[in-house]
Every structure is written in structure tokens, then in C-alpha cells.
Coordinates of C-alpha atoms in Angstrom, one line a residue:
M30 CA -11.2 -11.7 -6.8
G31 CA -9.9 -14.8 -8.5
L32 CA -6.4 -13.6 -8.1
L33 CA -6.8 -13.0 -4.4
A34 CA -8.4 -16.4 -3.9
R35 CA -5.4 -18.3 -5.4
P36 CA -3.5 -20.8 -3.2
E37 CA -0.5 -18.5 -2.8
F38 CA -2.7 -15.8 -1.3
L39 CA -5.9 -16.7 0.5
D40 CA -6.3 -20.3 -0.8
T41 CA -10.1 -20.2 -1.0
S42 CA -12.9 -19.8 -3.5
P43 CA -13.7 -16.4 -4.9
D44 CA -17.3 -16.9 -3.5
A45 CA -15.9 -17.2 0.0
I46 CA -14.3 -13.8 -0.1
A47 CA -16.8 -11.9 -2.2
P48 CA -19.1 -10.9 0.7
G49 CA -16.2 -9.4 2.6
L50 CA -15.0 -7.4 -0.3
A51 CA -18.4 -6.1 -1.4
E52 CA -18.4 -3.0 0.8
I53 CA -14.7 -2.1 0.3
A54 CA -13.8 0.9 -1.9
F55 CA -10.3 0.6 -3.1
A56 CA -10.1 3.8 -5.2
G57 CA -12.1 7.0 -5.7
A58 CA -12.1 10.6 -4.8
G59 CA -10.2 10.9 -1.5
L60 CA -9.8 7.2 -0.9
N61 CA -6.5 5.6 -0.2
P62 CA -4.2 8.5 -1.3
P63 CA -0.5 7.8 -0.6
R64 CA 0.6 9.7 2.5
R65 CA 4.2 10.5 3.4
E66 CA 3.5 9.6 7.1
Q67 CA 2.6 6.1 5.9
A68 CA 5.9 5.9 4.0
G69 CA 7.8 7.0 7.0
W70 CA 6.3 4.4 9.2
S71 CA 6.8 1.6 6.7
L72 CA 10.4 2.6 6.1
E73 CA 11.1 2.8 9.9
Q74 CA 9.8 -0.8 10.2
M75 CA 11.9 -2.0 7.4
V76 CA 15.0 -0.5 9.0
R77 CA 13.9 -1.8 12.4
W78 CA 13.6 -5.4 11.1
G79 CA 16.8 -5.3 9.1
Q80 CA 15.1 -5.4 5.7
V81 CA 17.0 -2.3 4.6
G82 CA 20.0 -0.4 5.9
E83 CA 19.8 3.0 7.4
V84 CA 18.1 5.4 4.9
A85 CA 17.2 9.0 4.8
I86 CA 13.5 8.2 5.4
D87 CA 12.2 11.6 4.4
K88 CA 14.1 11.6 1.1
V89 CA 13.1 8.0 0.2
A90 CA 9.4 8.8 1.1
E91 CA 9.5 11.8 -1.2
R92 CA 10.8 9.8 -4.1
C93 CA 8.6 6.7 -3.6
W94 CA 5.2 8.0 -2.2
R95 CA 3.9 9.9 -5.2
P96 CA 0.4 11.5 -4.7
D97 CA 0.9 13.1 -8.2
L98 CA 0.9 9.6 -9.8
Y99 CA -2.0 8.5 -7.8
L100 CA -4.1 11.5 -8.9
A101 CA -3.0 11.0 -12.5
A102 CA -4.1 7.4 -12.5
Q103 CA -7.5 8.6 -11.3
G104 CA -7.6 11.0 -14.2
R105 CA -7.3 14.1 -12.0

């Protein structure tokens, strides 16, 4: 929480954000797995706003959105 509260992020005290984060689960069985459709949407927006050139969205998503690494990090 201390990192998130730093000036370059939320610029507040950790105590101020603690209640809002208390009920949030960031990882666990079935929570927040990377999904290819999320990758596609994100990449489409990056192309739309000129952050990247035209890309083969499906191929980039396949290389970058890695459910296998997510599961490995969870020990599954």
C-alpha cells in the first residue's frame, strides 16, 4: 500500500486508501487471469491513439498475454 500511496501515484497516505483496498482480491483461483480479448482491446486502443503502428493483434496477443505464466506464478 505504501507504494501505491506515493506522490507519483495517488499522493496520499496509506491509511487513506486501505479501506478501499480491503475487499479487493488481486490474485487467487480464477481471479484476474489474462484473457486474449483484453489483449486485443488494449492493442486496438494503442493503435487507435498512435502509441504503436499497425500490428497483427492476434499474434501479439498470443505472445504477450500468457495464461501459462499466470498459472505457473500461482503454483498451478
